Coordinates of C-alpha atoms in Angstrom, one line a residue:
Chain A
X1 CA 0.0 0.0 0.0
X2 CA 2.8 2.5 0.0
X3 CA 3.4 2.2 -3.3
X4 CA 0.4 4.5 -3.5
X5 CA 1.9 7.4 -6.2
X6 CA 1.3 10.6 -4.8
X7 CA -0.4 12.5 -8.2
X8 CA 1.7 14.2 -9.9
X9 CA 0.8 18.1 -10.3
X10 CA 2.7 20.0 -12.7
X11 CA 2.5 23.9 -11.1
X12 CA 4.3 26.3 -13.3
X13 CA 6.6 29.1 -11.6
X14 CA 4.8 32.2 -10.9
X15 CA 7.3 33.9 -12.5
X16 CA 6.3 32.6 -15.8
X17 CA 2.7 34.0 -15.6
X18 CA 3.3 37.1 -14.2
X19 CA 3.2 40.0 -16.7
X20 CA 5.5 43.1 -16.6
X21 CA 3.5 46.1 -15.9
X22 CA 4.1 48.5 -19.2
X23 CA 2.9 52.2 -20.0
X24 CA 3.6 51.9 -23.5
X25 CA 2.2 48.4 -24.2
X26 CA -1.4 49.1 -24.0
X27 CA -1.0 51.4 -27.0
X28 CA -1.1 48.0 -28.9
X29 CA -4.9 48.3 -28.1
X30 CA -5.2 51.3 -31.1
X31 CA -4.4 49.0 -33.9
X32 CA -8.4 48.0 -34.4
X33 CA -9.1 51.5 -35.0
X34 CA -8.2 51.1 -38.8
X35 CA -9.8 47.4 -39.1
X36 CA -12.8 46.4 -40.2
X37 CA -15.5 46.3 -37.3
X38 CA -16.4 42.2 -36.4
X39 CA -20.2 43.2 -35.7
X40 CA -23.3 41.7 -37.5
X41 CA -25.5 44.5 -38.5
X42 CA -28.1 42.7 -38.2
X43 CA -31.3 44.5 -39.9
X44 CA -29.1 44.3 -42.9
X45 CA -27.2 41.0 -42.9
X46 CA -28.2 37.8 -41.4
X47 CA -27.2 35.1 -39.7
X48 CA -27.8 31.1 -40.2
X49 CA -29.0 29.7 -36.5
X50 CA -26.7 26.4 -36.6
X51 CA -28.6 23.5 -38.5
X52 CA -30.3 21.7 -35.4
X53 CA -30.7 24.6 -33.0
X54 CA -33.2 23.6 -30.5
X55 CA -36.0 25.9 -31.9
X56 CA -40.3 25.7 -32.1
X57 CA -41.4 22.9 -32.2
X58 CA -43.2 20.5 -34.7
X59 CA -45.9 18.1 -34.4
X60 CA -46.9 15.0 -36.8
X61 CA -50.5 15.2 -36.1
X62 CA -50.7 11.4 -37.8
X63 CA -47.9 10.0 -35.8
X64 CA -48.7 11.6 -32.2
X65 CA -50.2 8.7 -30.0
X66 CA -51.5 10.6 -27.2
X67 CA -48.8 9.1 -24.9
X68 CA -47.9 12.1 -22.7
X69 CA -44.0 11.1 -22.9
X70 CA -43.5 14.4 -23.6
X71 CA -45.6 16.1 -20.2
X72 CA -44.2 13.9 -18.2
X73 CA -40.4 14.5 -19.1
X74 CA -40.6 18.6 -19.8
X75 CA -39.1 20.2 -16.7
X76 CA -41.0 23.3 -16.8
X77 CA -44.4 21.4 -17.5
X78 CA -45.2 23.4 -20.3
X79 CA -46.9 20.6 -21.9
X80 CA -50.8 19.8 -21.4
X81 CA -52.5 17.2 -23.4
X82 CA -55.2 18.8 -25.7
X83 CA -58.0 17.0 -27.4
X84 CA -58.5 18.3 -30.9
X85 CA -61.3 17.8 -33.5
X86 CA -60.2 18.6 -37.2
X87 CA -62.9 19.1 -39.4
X88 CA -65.7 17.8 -37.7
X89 CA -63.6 14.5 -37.0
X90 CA -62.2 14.3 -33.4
X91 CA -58.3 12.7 -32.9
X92 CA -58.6 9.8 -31.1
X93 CA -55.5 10.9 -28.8
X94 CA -54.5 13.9 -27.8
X95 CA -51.9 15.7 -28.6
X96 CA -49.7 18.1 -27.1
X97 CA -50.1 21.9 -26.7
X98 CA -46.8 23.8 -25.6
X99 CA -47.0 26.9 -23.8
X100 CA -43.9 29.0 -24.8
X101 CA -44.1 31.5 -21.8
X102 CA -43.0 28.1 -19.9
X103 CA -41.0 26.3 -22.6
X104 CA -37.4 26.2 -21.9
X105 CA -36.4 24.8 -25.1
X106 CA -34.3 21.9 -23.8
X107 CA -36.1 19.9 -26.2
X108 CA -36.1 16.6 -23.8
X109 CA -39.8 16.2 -25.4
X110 CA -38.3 15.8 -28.7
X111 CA -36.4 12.8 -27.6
X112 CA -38.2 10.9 -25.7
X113 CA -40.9 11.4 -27.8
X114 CA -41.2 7.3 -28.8
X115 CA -43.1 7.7 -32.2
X116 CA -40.9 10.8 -33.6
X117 CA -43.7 12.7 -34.2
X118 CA -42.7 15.7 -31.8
X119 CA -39.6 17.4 -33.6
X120 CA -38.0 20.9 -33.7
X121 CA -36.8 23.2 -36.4
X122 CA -34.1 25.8 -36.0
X123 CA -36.7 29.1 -35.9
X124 CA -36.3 31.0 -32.9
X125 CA -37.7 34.1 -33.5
X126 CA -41.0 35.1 -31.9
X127 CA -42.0 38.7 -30.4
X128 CA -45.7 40.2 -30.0
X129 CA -46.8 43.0 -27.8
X130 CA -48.2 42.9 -24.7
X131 CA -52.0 42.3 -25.6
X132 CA -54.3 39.9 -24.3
X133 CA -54.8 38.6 -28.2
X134 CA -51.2 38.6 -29.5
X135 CA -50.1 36.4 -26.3
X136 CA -52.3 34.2 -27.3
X137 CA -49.2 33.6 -30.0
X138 CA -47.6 31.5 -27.1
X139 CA -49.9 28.8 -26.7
X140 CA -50.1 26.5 -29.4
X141 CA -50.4 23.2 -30.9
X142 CA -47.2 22.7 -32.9
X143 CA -48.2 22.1 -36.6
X144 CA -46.8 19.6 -39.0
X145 CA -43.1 19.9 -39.7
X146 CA -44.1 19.6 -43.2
X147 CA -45.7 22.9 -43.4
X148 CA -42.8 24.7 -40.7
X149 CA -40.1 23.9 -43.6
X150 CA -42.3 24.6 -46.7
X151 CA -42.7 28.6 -44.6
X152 CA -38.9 29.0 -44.0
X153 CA -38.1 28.5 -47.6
X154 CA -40.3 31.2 -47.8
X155 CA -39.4 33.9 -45.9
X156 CA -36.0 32.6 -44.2
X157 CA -36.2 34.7 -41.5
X158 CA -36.2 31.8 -38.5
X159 CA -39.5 33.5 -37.1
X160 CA -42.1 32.0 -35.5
X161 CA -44.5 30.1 -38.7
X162 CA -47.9 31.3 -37.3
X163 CA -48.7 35.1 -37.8
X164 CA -52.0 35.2 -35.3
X165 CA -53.8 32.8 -33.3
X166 CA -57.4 33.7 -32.6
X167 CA -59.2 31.5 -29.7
X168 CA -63.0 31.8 -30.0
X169 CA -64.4 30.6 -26.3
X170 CA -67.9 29.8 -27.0
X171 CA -67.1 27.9 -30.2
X172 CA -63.8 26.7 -28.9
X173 CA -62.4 27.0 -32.4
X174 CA -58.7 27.6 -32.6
X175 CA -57.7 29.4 -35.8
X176 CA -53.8 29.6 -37.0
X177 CA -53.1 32.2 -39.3
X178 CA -50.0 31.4 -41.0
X179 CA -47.4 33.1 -42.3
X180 CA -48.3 33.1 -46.1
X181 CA -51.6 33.9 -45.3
X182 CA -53.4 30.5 -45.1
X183 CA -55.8 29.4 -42.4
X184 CA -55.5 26.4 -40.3
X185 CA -58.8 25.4 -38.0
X186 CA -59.4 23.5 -35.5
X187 CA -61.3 23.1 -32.5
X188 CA -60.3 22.3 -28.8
X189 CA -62.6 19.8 -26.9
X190 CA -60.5 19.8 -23.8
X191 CA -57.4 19.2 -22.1
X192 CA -55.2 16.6 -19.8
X193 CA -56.0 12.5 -20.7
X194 CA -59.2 12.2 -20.0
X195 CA -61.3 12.5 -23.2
X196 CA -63.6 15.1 -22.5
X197 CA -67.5 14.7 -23.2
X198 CA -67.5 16.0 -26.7
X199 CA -65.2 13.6 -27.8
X200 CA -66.7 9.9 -25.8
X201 CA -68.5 8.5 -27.9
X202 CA -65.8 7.0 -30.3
X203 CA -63.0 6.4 -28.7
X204 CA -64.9 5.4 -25.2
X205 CA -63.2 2.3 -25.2
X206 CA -59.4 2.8 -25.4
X207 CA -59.1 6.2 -22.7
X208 CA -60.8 3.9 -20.1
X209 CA -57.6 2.2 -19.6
X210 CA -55.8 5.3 -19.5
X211 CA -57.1 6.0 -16.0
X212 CA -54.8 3.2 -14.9
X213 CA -51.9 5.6 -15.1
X214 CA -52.5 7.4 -12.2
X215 CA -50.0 9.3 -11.7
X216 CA -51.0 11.5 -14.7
X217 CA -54.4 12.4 -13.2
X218 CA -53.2 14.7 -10.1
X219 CA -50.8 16.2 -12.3
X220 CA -53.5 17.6 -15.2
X221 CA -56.1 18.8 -12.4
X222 CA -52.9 20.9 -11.2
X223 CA -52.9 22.6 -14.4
X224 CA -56.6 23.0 -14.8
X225 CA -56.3 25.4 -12.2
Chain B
X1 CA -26.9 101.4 -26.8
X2 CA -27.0 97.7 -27.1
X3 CA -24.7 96.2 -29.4
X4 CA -26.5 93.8 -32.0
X5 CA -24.1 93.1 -33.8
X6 CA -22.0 91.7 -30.9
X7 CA -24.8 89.6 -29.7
X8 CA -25.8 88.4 -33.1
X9 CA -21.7 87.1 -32.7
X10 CA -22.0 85.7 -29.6
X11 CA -25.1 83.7 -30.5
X12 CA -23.6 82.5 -33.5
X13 CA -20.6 81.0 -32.2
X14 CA -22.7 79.5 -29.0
X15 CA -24.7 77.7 -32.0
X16 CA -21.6 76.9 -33.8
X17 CA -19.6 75.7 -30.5
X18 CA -23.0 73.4 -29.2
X19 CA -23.3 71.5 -32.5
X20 CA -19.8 71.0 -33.0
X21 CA -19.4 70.0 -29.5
X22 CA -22.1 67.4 -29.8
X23 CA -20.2 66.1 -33.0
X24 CA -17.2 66.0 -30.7
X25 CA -19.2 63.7 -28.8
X26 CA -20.7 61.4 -31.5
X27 CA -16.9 61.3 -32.8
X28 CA -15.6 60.2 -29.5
X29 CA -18.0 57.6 -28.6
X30 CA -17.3 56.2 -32.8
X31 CA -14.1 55.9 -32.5
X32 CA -14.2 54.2 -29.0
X33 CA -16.8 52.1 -30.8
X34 CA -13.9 51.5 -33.5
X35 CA -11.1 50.6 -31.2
X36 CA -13.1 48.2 -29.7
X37 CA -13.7 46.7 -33.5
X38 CA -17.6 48.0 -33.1
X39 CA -19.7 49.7 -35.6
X40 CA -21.0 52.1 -32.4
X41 CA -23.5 54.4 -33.1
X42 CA -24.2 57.2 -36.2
X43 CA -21.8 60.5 -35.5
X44 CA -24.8 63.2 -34.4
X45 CA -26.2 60.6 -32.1
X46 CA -25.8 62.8 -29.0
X47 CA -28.0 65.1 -30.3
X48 CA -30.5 62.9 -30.9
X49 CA -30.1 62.0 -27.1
X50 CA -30.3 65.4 -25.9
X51 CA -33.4 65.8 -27.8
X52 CA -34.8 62.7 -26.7
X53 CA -34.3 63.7 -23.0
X54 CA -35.6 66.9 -24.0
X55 CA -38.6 65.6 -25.1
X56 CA -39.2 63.5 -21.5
X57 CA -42.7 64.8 -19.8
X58 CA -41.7 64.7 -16.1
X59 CA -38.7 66.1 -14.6
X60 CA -37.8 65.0 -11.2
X61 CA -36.6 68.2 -8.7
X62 CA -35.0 68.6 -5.4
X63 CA -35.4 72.2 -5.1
X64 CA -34.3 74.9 -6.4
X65 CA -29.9 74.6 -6.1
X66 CA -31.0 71.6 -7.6
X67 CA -32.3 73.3 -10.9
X68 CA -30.1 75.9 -10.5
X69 CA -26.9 73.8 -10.7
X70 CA -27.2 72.3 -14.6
X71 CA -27.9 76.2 -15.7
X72 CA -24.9 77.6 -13.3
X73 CA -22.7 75.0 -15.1
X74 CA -23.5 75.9 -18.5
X75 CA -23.5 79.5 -17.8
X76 CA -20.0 79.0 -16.7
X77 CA -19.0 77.3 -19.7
X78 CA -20.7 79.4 -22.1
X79 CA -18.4 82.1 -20.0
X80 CA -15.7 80.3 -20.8
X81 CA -16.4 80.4 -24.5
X82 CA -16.9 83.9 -25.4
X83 CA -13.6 84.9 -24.0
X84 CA -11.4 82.5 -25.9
X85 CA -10.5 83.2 -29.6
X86 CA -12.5 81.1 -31.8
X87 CA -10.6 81.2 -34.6
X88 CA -10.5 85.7 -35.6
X89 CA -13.3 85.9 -33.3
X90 CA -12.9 87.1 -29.8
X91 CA -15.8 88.4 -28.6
X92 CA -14.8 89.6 -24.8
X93 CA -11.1 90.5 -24.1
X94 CA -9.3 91.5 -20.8
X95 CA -6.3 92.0 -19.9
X96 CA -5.8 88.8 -18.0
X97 CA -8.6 86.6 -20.0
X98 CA -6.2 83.5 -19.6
X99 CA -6.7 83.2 -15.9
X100 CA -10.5 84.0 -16.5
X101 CA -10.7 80.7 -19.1
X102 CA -8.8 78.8 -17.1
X103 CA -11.0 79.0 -13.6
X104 CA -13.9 79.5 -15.5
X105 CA -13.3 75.7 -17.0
X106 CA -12.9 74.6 -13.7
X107 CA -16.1 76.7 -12.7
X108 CA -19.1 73.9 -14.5
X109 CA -17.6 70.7 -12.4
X110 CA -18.6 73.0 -9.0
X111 CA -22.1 73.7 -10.4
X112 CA -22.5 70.4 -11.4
X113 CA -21.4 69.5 -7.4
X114 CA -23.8 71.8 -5.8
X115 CA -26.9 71.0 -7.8
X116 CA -25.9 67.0 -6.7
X117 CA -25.3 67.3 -3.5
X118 CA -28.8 69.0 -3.2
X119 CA -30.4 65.7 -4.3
X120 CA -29.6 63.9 -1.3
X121 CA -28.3 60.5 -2.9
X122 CA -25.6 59.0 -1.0
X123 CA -24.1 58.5 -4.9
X124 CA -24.4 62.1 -5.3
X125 CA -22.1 62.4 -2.3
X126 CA -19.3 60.1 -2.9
X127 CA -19.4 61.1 -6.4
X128 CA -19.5 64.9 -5.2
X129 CA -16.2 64.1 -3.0
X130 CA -14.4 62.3 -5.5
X131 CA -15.0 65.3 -8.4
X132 CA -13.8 67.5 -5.4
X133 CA -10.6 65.6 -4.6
X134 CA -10.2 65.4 -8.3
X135 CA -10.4 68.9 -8.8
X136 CA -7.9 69.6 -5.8
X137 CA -5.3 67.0 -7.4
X138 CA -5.8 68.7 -10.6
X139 CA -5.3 72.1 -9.6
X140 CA -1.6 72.1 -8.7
X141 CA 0.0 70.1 -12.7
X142 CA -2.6 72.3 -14.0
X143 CA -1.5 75.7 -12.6
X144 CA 2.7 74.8 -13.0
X145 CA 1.1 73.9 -17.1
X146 CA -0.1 77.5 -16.9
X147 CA 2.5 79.4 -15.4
X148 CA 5.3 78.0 -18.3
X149 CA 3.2 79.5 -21.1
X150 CA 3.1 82.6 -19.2
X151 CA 6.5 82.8 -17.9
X152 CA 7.7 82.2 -21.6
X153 CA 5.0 84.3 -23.4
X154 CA 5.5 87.2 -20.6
X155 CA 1.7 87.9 -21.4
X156 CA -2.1 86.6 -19.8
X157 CA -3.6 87.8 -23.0
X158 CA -5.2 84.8 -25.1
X159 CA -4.9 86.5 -28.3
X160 CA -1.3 87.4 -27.7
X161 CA -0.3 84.1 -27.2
X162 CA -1.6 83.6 -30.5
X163 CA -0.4 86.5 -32.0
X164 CA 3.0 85.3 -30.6
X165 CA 3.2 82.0 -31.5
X166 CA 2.3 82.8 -35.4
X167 CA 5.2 84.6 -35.5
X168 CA 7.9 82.2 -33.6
X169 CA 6.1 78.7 -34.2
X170 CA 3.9 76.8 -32.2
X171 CA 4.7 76.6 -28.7
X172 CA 4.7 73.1 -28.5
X173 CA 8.0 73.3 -30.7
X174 CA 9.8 74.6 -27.4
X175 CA 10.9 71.8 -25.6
X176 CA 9.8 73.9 -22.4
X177 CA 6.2 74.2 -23.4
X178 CA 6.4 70.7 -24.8
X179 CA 6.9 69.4 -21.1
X180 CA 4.1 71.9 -20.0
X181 CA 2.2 70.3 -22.9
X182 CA 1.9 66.3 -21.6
X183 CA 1.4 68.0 -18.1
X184 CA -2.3 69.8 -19.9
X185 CA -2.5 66.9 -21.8
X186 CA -3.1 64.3 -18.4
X187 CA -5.0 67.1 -16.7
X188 CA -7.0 68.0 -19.9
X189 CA -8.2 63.9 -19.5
X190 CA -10.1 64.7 -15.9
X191 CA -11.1 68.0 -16.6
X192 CA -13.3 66.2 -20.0
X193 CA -13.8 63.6 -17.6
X194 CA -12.7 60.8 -19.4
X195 CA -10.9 57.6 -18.9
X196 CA -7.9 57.2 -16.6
X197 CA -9.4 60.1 -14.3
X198 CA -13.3 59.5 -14.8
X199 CA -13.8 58.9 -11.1
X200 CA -16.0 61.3 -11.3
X201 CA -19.0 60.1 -12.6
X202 CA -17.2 56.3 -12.3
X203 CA -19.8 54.3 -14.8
X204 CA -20.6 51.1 -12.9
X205 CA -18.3 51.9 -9.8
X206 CA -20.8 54.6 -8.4
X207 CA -23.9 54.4 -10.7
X208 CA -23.2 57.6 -12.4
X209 CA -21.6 59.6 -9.5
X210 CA -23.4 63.1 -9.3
X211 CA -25.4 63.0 -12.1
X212 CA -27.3 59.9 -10.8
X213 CA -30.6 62.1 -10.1
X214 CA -30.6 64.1 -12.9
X215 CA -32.7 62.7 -15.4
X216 CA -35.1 64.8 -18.1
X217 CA -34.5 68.1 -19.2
X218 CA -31.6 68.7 -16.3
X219 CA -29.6 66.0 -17.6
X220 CA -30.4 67.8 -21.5
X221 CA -28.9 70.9 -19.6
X222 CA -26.1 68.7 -18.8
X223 CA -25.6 66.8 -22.1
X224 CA -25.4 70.7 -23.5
X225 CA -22.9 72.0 -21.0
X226 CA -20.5 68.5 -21.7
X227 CA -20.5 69.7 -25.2
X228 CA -20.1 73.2 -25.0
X229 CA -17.1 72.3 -22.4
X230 CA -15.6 69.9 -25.5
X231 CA -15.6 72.7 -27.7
X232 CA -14.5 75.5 -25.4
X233 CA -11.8 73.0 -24.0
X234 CA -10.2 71.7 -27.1
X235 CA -9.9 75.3 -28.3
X236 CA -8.3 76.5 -25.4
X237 CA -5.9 73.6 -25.5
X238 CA -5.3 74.8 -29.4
X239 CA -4.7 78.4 -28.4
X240 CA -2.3 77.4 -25.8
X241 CA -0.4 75.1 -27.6
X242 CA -0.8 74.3 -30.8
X243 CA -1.2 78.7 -32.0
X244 CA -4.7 79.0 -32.8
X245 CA -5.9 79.0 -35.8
X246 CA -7.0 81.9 -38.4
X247 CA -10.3 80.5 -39.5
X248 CA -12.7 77.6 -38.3
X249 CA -11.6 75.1 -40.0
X250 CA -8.0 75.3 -39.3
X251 CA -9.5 74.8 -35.6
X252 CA -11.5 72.0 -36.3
X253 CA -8.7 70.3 -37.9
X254 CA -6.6 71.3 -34.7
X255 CA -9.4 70.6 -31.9
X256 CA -10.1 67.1 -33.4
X257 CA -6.5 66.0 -33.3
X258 CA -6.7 67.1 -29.5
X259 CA -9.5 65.2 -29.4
X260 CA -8.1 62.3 -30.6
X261 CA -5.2 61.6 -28.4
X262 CA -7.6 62.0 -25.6
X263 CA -9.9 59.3 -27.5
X264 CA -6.8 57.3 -27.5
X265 CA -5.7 57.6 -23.8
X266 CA -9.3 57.5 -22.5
X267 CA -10.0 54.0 -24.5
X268 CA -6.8 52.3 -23.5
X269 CA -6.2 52.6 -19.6
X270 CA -8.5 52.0 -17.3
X271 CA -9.8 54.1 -14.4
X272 CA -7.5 55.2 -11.5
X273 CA -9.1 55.0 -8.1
X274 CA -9.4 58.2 -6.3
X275 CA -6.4 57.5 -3.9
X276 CA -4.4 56.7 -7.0
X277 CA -5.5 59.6 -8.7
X278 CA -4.8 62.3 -6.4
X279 CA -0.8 60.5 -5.5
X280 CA -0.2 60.3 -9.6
X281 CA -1.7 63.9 -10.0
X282 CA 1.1 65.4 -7.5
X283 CA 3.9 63.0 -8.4
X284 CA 4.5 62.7 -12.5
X285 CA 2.3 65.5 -13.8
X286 CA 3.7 67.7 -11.0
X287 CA 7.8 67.1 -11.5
X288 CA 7.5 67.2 -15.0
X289 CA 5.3 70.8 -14.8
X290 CA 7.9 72.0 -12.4
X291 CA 10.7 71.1 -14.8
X292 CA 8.7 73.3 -17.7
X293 CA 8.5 76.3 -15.2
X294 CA 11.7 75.9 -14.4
X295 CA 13.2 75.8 -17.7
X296 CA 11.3 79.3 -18.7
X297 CA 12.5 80.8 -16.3

């Protein structure tokens, strides 16, 4: 045992690291004065976020399962289940709805999502003002990746894809108004696993054994509030 | 009988010395932008700021010294500019109108003190002390500076220093006056208030030192009286040192190079604390000015 070897630290001489004061030296610092500026002007000239930089997020409305992976693992629980009817037709699991006031872009919902229908895409850039209506802009359904892409080859600028959200509360119809003008609708039934009373009837069967989970229940009350 | 014509001057170089001072400004802050390899920002943004603030609804007060301090500063500077030569014109003359500039420079940094200390902010107060012990550190390189030229002119009259130095060569060509020169030069750097001596106002050490209350059209007053100091103090420096200038653009070429080197120093060393200040003040600045006087004798 005492053939233990003491670690070996290297520690270099003080006198190596320690500069010389100088009064003429930080002249040096005048040489920028005649080079070109490093800054980004950026109204003018742009710059490429890096090609997987954890952005918005996208949602596969076909491949979503309904499995609340994603609330369960986001650390600021800005995930809530939402149960959506498209055209008259309700999904038969919800999906998720991610509030961006709460979103801290880690993106562990991307990757644990099991089906890969929750993805991200590299926009980042999202401001409104401070109205009741335009913070609606925060709350939303991700839409399908598909449709993200086609509007940043577009209009390139990395912002956010949808221009207004408008929530009508007796109808509970959701509108997106996208970027290049189109519409998207759909209405919200309600929120958290259980499938609300609008949407019972066909897929009574399958939520039933949801309730099993447990854990989940408390946890979507807690937001309800 | 009033004399139009001479207020119709003196207006027209108080316009002339405000907007060139603000360019001053906007020219400092770009090329401290440009050492630091920054764009900064456009070259008559000060005056948008001054307008800006100008523009501000409420105006907090403390009183009337409080009020009274801003407009007692630029009153004192505004002083200070119609007796130097700008360029041929020399509004006021007196026999001794060097002495007048050069207290009368000293004059705004005391009204800026006593409309701060009014305020009541403990900021104000240490800021307040500091600009005072600055001022007294100041005093001593800055008088020795004075008494060279004077000793080797043998004259307090501004325009005879000009006069006198068109016909030998600039002063600065005497090694003499060349000493006295660096001496204004470091003093020149804390009475603009800039780097290696900006205790006074200390960004980020004491908020903003004295002017931490102003806000709104006071700290307008202030932003005016900064500029009109730039002007009135790179054209003194050019009539001491570098012989006037016949017209105005002979002086801008002249006040900018001043302007410059201070630029320089003020973007490359950092801030002396007050302790340090005061010590360097009376030890280098101080042998060096007594070696000028000394050597004009």
């Amino acid at each position: 045992m005492e053939s233990v070897e003491k670690p070996r630290v290297r520690v270099v001489g003080e006198e190596k690291v320690k500069l010389k004061k100088s009064f003429v030296k930080p002249w040096m610092g005048i040489k920028y004065l005649f080079k070109k500026p490093v800054t980004i002007k950026i109204p003018y000239e742009k710059i490429e976020p890096a090609p997987k930089y954890r952005g918005f997020h996208t949602l596969d409305w076909k491949k979503c399962i309904g499995c609340n992976f994603c609330g369960q693992i986001c650390p600021a629980r800005a995930i809530e289940m939402t149960w959506i009817e498209v055209d008259g037709k309700v999904e038969k699991r919800p999906h998720p709805k991610v509030d961006y006031g709460r979103c801290t872009f880690c993106q562990f919902c991307v990757d644990v999502c099991p089906t890969g229908a929750l993805g991200h895409v590299e926009n980042y850039y999202l401001t409104t003002a401070g109205l009741e209506e335009d913070l609606q802009l925060y709350d939303w359904v991700p839409i399908d990746p598909k449709k993200v892409r086609e509007l940043n080859e577009k209009f390139n600028d990395y912002r956010f894809p949808v221009e207004r959200i408008k929530f009508n509360k007796e109808t509970k119809e959701v509108t997106y108004y996208l970027r290049d003008g189109t519409e998207f609708k759909f209405k919200i039934l309600g929120y958290g696993l259980k499938p609300p009373a609008a949407a019972k009837p066909k897929p009574a069967a399958k939520p039933a054994e949801k309730p099993a989970e447990k854990k989940e229940e408390p946890k979507s009350k807690e937001k309800k509030e | 009988m009033i004399d139009w014509k001479l207020i119709l001057e003196a207006i027209g170089i108080l316009i002339y010395a405000t907007f060139m001072g603000f360019i001053f400004m906007g020219i400092e802050r770009k090329a401290m932008a440009r050492i630091q390899r920054r764009i900064g920002p456009p070259i008559y943004q000060p005056i948008i700021d001054t307008l800006k603030l100008l523009g501000k609804k409420e105006s907090v007060s403390h009183g009337f010294i409080y009020d009274f301090g801003p407009i007692f500063a630029l009153g004192a500077t505004i002083t200070a500019l119609l007796f130097l030569p700008v360029a041929n014109f020399q509004l006021f003359s007196s026999n001794a109108d060097l002495i007048v500039v050069a207290y009368l420079l000293e004059v705004p940094m005391l009204g800026i003190m006593l409309g701060a200390m009014s305020s009541g902010n403990p900021y104000s107060a240490v800021g307040v002390q500091r600009g005072l012990l600055t001022m007294v550190a100041m005093q001593l390189p800055y008088g020795l500076a004075l008494i060279a030229i004077v000793q080797h002119f043998e004259t307090f009259k501004l325009s005879e220093i000009v006069a006198l130095q068109s016909l030998n060569g600039w002063s600065i060509l005497v090694p003499a006056l060349l000493l006295a020169m660096i001496v204004f030069d470091i003093v020149f750097q804390a009475m603009l208030g800039l780097e290696p001596f900006d205790i006074i106002t200390a960004p980020a050490e004491i908020s903003m030192g004295p002017m931490v209350e102003y806000g709104g059209k006071h700290a307008a007053i202030l932003f005016t009286q900064h500029a009109v100091q730039l002007f009135a103090e790179t054209t003194f420096f050019t009539i001491l040192f570098l012989g006037g200038a016949s017209n105005l653009l002979e002086l801008l070429i002249k006040q900018i190079a001043v302007l410059f080197i201070a630029i320089f120093v003020a973007s490359i060393y950092p801030r002396f604390t007050i302790d340090q200040a005061a010590k360097f003040f009376w030890k280098w600045p101080t042998i060096i000015g007594i070696i000028a006087v000394l050597l004009t004798m």
